[in-house]
Short mmCIF file of C-alpha atoms and ligand atoms in Angstrom, two decimals:
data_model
loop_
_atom_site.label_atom_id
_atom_site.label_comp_id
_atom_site.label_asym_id
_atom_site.label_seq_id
_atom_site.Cartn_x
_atom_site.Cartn_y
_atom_site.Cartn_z
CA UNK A 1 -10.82 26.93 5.07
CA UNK A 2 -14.49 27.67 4.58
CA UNK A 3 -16.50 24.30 3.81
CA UNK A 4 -16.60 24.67 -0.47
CA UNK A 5 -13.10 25.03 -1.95
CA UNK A 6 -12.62 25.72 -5.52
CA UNK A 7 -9.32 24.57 -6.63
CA UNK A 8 -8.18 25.99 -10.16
CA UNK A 9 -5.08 26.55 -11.58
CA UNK A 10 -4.20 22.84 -12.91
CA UNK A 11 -1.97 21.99 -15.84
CA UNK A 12 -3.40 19.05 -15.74
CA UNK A 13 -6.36 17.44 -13.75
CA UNK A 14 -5.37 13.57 -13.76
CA UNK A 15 -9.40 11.95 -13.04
CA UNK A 16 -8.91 8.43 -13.35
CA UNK A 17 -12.83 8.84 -13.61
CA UNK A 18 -14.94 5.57 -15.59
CA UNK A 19 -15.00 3.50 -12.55
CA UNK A 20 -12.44 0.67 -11.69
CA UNK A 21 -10.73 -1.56 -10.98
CA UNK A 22 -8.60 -0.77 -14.19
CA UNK A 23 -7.27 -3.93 -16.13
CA UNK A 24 -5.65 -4.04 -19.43
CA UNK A 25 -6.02 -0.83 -22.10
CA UNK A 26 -8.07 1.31 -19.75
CA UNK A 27 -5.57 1.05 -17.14
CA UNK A 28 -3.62 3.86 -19.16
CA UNK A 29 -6.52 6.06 -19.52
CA UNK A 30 -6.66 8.33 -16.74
CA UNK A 31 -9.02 10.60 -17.60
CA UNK A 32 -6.58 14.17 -18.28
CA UNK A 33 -8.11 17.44 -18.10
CA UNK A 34 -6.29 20.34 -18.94
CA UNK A 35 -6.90 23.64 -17.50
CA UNK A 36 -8.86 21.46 -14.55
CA UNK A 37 -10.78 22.98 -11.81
CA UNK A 38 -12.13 20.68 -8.96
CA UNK A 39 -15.23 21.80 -6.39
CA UNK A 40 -14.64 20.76 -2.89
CA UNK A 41 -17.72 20.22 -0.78
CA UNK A 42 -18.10 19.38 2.53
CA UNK A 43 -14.97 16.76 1.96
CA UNK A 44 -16.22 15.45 -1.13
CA UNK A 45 -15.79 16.55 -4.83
CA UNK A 46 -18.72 18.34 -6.24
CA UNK A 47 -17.80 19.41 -9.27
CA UNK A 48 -14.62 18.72 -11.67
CA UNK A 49 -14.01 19.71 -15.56
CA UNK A 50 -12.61 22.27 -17.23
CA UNK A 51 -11.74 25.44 -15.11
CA UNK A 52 -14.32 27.79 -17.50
CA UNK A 53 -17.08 25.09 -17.10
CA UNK A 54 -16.61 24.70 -13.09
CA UNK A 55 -16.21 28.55 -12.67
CA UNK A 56 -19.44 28.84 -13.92
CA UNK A 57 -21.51 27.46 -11.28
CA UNK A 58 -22.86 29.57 -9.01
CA UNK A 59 -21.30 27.62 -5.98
CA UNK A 60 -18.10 27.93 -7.60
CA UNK A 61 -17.89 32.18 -7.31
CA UNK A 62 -18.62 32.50 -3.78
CA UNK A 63 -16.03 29.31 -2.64
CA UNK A 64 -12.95 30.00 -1.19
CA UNK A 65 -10.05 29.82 -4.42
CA UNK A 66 -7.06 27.69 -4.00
CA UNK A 67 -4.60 28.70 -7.06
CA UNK A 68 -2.39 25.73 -7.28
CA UNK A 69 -0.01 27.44 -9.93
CA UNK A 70 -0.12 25.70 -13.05
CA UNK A 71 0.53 22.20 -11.34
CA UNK A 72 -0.73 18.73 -11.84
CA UNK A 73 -4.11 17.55 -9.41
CA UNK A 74 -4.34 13.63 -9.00
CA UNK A 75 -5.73 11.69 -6.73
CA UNK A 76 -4.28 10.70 -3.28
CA UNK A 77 -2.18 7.66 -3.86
CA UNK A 78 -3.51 4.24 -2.17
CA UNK A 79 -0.82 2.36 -0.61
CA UNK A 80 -2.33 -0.65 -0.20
CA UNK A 81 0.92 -2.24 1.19
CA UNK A 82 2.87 -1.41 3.90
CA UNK A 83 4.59 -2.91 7.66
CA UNK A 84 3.65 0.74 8.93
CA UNK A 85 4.38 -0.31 13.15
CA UNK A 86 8.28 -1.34 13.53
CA UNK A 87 10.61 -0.42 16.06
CA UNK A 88 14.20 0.76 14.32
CA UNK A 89 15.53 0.56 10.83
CA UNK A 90 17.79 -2.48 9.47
CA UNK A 91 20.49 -0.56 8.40
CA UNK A 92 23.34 -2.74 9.43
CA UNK A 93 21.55 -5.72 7.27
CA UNK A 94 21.53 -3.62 4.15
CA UNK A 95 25.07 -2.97 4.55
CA UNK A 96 25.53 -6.74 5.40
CA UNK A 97 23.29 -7.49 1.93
CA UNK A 98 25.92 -4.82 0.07
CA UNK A 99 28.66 -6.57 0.80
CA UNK A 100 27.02 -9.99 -0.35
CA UNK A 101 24.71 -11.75 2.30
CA UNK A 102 21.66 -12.91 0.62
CA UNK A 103 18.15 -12.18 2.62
CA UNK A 104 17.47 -15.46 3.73
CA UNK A 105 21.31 -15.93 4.83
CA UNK A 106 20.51 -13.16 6.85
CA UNK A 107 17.23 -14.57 8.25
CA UNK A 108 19.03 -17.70 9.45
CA UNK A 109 21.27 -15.71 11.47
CA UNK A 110 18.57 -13.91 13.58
CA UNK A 111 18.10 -11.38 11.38
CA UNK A 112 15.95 -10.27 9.37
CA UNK A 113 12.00 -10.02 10.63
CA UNK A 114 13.05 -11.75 13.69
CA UNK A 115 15.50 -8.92 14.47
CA UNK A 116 12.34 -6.79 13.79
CA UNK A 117 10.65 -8.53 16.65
CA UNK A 118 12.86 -8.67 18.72
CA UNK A 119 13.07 -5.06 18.85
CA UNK A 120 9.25 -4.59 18.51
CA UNK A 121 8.90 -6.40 21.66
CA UNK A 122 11.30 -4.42 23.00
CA UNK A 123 9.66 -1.62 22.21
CA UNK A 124 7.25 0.85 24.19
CA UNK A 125 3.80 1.53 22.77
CA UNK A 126 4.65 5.26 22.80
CA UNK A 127 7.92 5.12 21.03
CA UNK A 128 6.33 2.68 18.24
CA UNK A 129 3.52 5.44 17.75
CA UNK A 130 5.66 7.99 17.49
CA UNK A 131 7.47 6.60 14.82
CA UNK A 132 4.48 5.70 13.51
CA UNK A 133 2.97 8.54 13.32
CA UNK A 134 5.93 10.57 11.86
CA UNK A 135 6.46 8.09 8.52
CA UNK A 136 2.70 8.76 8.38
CA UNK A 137 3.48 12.63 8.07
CA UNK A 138 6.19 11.11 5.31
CA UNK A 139 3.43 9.23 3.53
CA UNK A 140 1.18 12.69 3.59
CA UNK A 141 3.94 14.88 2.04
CA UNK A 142 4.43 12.30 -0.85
CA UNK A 143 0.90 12.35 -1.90
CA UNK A 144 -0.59 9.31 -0.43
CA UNK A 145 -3.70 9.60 1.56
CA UNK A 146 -4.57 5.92 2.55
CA UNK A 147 -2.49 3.64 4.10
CA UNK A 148 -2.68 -0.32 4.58
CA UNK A 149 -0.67 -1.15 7.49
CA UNK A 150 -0.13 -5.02 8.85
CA UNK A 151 0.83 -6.00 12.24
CA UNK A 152 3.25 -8.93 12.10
CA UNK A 153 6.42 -7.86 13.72
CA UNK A 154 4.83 -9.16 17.41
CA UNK A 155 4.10 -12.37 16.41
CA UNK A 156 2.49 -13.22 20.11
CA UNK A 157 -0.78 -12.40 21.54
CA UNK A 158 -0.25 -9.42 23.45
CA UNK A 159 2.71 -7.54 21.04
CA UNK A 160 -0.16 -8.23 17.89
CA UNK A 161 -2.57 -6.79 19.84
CA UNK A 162 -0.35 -3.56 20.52
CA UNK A 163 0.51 -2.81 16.89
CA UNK A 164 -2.99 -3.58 16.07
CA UNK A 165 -4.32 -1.48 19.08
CA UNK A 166 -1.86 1.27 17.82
CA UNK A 167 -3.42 1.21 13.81
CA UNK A 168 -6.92 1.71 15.74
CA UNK A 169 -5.84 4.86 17.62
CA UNK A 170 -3.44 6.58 15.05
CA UNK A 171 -7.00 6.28 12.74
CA UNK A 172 -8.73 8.50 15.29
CA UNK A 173 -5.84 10.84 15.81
CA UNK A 174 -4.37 11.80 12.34
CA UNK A 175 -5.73 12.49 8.82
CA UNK A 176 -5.05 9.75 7.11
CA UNK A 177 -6.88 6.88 6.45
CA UNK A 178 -5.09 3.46 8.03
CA UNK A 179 -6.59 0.19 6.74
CA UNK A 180 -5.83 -2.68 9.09
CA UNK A 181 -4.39 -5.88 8.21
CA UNK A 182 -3.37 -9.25 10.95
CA UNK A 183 -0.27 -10.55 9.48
CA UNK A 184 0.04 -13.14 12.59
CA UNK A 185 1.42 -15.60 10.14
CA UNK A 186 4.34 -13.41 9.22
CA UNK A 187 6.85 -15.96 10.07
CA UNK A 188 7.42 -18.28 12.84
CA UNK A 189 8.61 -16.85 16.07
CA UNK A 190 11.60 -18.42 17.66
CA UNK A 191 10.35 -19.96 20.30
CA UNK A 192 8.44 -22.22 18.21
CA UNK A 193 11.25 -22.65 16.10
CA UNK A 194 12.97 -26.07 16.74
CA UNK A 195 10.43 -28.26 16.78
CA UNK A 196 8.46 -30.64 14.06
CA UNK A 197 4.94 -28.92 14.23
CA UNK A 198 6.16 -25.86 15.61
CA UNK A 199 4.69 -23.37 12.63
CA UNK A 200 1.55 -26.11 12.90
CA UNK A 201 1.44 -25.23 17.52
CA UNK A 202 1.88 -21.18 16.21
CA UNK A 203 -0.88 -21.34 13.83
CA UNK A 204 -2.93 -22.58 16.63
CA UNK A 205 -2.35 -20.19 19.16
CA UNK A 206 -3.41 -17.05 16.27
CA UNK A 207 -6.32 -19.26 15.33
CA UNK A 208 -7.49 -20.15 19.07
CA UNK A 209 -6.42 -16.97 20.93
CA UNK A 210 -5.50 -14.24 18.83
CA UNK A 211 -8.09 -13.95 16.07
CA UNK A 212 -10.95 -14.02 18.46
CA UNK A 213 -9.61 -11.46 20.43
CA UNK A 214 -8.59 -8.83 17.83
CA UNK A 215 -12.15 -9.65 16.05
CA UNK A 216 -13.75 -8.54 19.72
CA UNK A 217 -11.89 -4.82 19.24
CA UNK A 218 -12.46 -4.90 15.56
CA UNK A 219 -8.79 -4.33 15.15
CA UNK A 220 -8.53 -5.72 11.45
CA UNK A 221 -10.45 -5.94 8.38
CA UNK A 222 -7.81 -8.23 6.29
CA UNK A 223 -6.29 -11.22 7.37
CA UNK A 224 -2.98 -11.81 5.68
CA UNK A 225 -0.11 -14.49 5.55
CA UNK A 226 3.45 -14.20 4.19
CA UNK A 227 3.31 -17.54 1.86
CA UNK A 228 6.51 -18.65 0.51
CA UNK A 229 10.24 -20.58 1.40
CA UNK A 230 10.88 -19.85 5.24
CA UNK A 231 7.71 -18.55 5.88
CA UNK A 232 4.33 -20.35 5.77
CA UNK A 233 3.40 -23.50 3.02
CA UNK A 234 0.04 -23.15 0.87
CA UNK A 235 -1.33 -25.79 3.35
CA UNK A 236 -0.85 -23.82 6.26
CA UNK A 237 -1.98 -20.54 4.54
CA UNK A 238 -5.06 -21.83 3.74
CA UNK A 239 -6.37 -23.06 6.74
CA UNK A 240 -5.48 -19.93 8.51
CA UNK A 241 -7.18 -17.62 5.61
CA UNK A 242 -10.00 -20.10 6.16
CA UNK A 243 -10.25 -19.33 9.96
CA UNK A 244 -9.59 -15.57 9.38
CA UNK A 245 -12.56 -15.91 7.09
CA UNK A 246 -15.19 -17.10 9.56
CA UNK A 247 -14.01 -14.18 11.88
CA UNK A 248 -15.08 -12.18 9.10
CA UNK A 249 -11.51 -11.00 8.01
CA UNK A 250 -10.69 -10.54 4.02
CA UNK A 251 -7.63 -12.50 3.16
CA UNK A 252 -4.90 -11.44 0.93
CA UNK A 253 -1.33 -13.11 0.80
CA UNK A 254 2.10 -12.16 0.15
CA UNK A 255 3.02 -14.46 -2.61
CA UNK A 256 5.42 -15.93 -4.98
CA UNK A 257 8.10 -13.59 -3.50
CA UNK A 258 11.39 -15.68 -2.76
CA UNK A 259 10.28 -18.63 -4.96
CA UNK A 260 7.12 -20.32 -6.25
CA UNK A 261 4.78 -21.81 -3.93
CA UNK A 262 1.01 -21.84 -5.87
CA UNK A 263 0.19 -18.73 -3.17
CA UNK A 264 -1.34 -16.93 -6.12
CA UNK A 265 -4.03 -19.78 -6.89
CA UNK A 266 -4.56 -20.51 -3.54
CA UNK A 267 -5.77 -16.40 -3.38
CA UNK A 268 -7.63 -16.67 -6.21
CA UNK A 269 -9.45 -19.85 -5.04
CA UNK A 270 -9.87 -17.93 -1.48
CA UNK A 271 -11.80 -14.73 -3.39
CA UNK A 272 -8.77 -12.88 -1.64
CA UNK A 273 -8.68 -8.86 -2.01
CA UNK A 274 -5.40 -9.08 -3.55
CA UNK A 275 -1.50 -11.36 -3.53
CA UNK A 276 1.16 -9.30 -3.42
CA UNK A 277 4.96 -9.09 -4.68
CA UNK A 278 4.39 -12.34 -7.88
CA UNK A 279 8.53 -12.01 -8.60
CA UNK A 280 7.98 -16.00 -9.62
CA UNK A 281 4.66 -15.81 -11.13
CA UNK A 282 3.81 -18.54 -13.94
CA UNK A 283 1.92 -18.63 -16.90
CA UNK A 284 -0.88 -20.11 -15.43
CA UNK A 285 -0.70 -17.99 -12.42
CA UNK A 286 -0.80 -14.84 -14.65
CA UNK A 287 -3.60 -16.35 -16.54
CA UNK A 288 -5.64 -16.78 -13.21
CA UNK A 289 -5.08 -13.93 -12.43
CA UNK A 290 -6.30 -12.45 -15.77
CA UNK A 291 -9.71 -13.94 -14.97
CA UNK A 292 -9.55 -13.05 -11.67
CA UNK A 293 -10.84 -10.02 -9.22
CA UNK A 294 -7.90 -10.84 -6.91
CA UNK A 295 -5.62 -7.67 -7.25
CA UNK A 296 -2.30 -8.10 -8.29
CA UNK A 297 -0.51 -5.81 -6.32
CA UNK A 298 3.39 -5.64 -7.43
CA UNK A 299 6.05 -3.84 -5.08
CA UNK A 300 9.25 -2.97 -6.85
CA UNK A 301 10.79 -0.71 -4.17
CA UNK A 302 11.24 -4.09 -2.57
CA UNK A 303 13.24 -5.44 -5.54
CA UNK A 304 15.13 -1.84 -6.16
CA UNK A 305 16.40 -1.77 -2.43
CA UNK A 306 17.24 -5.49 -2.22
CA UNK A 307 19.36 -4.94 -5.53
CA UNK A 308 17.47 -7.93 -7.37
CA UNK A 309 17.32 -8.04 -11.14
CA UNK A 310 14.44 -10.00 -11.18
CA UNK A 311 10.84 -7.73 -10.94
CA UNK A 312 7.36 -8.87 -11.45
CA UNK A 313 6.18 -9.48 -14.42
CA UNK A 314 3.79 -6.66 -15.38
CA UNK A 315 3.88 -6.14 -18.51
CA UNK A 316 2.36 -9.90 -18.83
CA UNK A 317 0.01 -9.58 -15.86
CA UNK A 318 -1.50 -6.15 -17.92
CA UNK A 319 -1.77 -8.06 -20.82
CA UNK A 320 -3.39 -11.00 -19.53
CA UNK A 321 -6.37 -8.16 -18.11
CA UNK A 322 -4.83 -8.81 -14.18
CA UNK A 323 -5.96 -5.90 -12.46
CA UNK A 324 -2.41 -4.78 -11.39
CA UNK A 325 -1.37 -2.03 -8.11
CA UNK A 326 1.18 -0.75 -6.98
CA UNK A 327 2.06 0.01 -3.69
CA UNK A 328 5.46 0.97 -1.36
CA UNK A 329 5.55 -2.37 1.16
CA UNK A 330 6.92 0.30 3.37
CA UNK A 331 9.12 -2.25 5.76
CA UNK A 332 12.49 -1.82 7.92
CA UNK A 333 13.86 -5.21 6.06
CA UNK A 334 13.25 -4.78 2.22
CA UNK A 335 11.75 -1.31 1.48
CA UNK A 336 12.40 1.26 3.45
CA UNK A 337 10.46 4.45 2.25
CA UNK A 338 7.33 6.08 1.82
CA UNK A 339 7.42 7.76 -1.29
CA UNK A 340 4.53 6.56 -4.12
CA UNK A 341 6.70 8.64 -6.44
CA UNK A 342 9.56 7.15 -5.80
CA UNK A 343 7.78 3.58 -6.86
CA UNK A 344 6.29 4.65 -9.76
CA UNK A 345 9.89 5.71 -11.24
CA UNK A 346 11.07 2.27 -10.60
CA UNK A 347 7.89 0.42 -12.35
CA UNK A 348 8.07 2.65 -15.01
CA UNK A 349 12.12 2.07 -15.46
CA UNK A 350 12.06 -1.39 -14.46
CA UNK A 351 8.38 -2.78 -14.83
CA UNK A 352 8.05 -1.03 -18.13
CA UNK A 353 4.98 0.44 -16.94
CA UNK A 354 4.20 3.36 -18.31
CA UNK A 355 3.29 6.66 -16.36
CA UNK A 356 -0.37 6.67 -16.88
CA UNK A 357 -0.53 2.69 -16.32
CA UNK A 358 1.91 3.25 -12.83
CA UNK A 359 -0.53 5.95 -11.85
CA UNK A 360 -3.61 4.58 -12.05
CA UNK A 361 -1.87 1.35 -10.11
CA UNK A 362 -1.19 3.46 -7.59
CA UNK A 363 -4.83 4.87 -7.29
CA UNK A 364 -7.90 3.62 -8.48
CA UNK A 365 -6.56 -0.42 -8.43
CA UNK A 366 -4.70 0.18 -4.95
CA UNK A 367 -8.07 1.48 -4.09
CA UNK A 368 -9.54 -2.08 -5.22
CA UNK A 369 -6.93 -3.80 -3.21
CA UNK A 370 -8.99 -2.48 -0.11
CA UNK A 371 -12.29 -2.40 -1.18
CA UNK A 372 -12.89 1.02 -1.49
CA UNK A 373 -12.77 1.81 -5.10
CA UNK A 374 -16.33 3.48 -4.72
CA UNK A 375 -15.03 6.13 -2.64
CA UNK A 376 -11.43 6.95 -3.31
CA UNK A 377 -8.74 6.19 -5.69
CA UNK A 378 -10.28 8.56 -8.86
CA UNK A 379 -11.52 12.25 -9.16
CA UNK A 380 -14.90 11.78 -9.54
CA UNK A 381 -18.24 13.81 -8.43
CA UNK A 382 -19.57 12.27 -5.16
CA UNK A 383 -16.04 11.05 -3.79
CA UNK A 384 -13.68 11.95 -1.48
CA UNK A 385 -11.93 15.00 -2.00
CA UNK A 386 -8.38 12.87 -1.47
CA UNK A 387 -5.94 14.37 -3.67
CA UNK A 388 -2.16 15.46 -4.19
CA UNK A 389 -1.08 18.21 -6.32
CA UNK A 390 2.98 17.65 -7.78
CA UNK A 391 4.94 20.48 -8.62
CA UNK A 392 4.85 19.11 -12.55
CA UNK A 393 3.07 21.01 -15.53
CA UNK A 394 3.09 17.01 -17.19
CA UNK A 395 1.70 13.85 -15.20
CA UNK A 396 4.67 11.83 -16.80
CA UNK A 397 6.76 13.99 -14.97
CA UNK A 398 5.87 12.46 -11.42
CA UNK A 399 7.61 9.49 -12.29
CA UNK A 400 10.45 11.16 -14.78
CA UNK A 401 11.77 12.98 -11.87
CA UNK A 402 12.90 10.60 -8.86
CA UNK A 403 14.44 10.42 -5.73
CA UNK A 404 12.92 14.12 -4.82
CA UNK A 405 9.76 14.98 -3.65
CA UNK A 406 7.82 16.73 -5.57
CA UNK A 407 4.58 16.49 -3.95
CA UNK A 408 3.33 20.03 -3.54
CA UNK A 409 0.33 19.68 -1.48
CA UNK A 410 -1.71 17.06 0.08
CA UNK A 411 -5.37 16.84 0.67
CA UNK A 412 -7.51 14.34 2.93
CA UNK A 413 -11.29 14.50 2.96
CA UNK A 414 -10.93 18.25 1.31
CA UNK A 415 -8.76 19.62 4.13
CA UNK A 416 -5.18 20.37 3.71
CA UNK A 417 -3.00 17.75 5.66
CA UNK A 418 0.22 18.41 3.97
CA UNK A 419 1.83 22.11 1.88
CA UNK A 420 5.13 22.40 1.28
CA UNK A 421 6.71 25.75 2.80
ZN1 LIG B 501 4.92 -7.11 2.83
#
């Protein structure tokens, strides 16, 4: 493709342009144009509006034309969520969970993200990029073209440093975007299970030995900790967020998932880029978070695969002006897939978000959640050219339709990572 695209054709044009983060009312306006064209340059949009008004420029007549059909343009999707590096599915625990184990029965037994570790450990740096790499090719053909990815199925110096190693090089050597997040404090491993101040001797060795090395490789920009029953207590959270800090790390938490542990204050307290999951959210909580530029990034596919009736409550975090994402939590354990699409049909159904709110979740405020707002998540003159074109004349189609793909094309920095045949 020559260097300035013009890509006409669009039902619809979704922008999300107006800046973000979205929170309250303007999270549903997304900015439609109809009859859209959008001028690729050099990677980066030059020109968007209505096909007529971009065909008139004189860049416009000699770029090279991409016809998408009469389909709907939107921007990439920002999954600002996800356990990318993993060694094997948990396919015999979701059978287990079918016939009636809860999670955390499961976790007891040595299942759960120990089994994960187990196996990670296990596993062979090539074989855990390979995977790798191919749910990334998933992610690209569903229309997502930035990825968060945590480490935290290694859980000891040197299998940390691998997946983190791995997020470095599969950066360099495929199109998308991976943003790179140490979730040391995952849970605790078993062999510092056992003992009184065995998740207190843990938290030492990632503050003493791991943190200082992966700062050394500049292996992650967010520090993160799974807060809540099982895992890690606000206490302990803090003073490793605190550490993480100093290294220079952003934190963000996974909080208020299994129960209600005051995570979500202690992130908003901490300035942290965003707490994720808020199933058992408070008033108060919501309220903070309403005040608060701590994202609140909700993951239902977690719920939907689990089979909980219980979701985050969204409707109240909108109201209360939280800015509110939405992202896949890609994981082996609790949500296995990599479709955007496929979460924005459950928020919609079971959030009661509606498609233009779930959208612009899944852009412009997942595009908070990592700092990058300025530069991706929205259709706007001057950023990326990131964008996914759905085989929909209507945006509320995306989510109306689910469980197929109907992500037509892909695009990464204005070239073409993913078409379907
Ligand atoms: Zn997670």
């Amino acid at each position: 493709m020559s260097e300035t695209i013009l890509i006409t054709g669009a039902s619809q044009v979704v922008t999300l342009r107006g800046g973000g983060p979205r929170r309250g009312n303007s999270l549903s306006k997304i900015g439609v144009i109809k009859d859209g064209a959008v001028l690729v340059r050099e990677g980066k949009i030059a020109a968007l509006g209505p096909r007529a008004q971009v065909e008139r420029r004189a860049e416009a007549k000699s770029a090279e034309k991409l016809d998408v059909g009469g389909r709907v343009v939107l921007p990439g999707f920002v999954d600002s969520h996800t356990h990318l590096i993993h060694a094997a599915s948990r396919a015999e625990e979701y059978e287990l969970k079918i016939q009636g184990a809860s999670y955390e029965e499961i976790a007891r037994k040595g299942g759960g993200i120990l089994n994960s570790v187990k196996k990670l450990r296990a596993a062979t740096r090539e074989a855990l990029k390979r995977r790798a790499a191919s749910a990334l090719g998933e992610f690209a053909a569903h229309g997502t073209t930035t990825v968060e990815a945590k480490s935290g199925y290694g859980l000891d110096v040197a299998s940390e440093m691998k997946i983190l190693k791995l997020h470095q090089e599969l950066n360099q050597e495929q199109p998308l975007e991976i943003v790179s997040t140490f979730l040391g404090a995952h849970v605790v491993p078993a062999e510092f299970r056992g003992k009184a101040d065995g998740a207190e001797k843990y938290l030492e060795l990632l503050m003493e030995k791991l943190l200082p090395e992966l700062v050394v490789g500049d292996l992650a920009e967010y520090g993160d900790v799974f807060c809540d029953r099982g895992a890690f207590t606000v206490g302990q959270s803090k003073k490793l967020l605190a550490k993480a800090k100093e290294h220079g790390l952003t934190p963000r938490l996974h909080a208020e998932q299994l129960s209600r542990t005051g995570a979500t204050q202690l992130a908003v307290e901490l300035g942290a880029a965003s707490c994720d999951h808020l199933e058992h959210v408070n008033d108060s909580d919501i309220r903070a978070l309403g005040k608060s530029k701590t994202v609140a990034t909700l993951l239902p596919g977690c719920d939907f695969h689990l089979g909980l009736k219980e979701y985050a409550p969204a409707r109240k975090l909108i109201e209360a002006g939280a800015i509110v994402a939405l992202a896949t939590d890609y994981n082996p354990g609790t949500s296995p897939t990599m479709s955007m699409p496929m979460v924005l049909s459950v928020a919609c159904n079971q959030l009661r978000m509606t498609p233009a709110e779930a959208i612009a979740a899944a852009t412009i405020n997942g595009a908070a959640a990592l700092g990058r707002e300025k530069k991706i998540g929205s259709l706007e003159e001057g950023k990326r050219a990131d964008l996914a074109v759905c085989e929909v004349e209507d945006y509320r189609e995306i989510p109306y339709y689910f469980g197929m793909n109907l992500c037509w094309m892909t695009m990464k920095s204005g070239e073409i990572v993913w078409m379907k045949d």
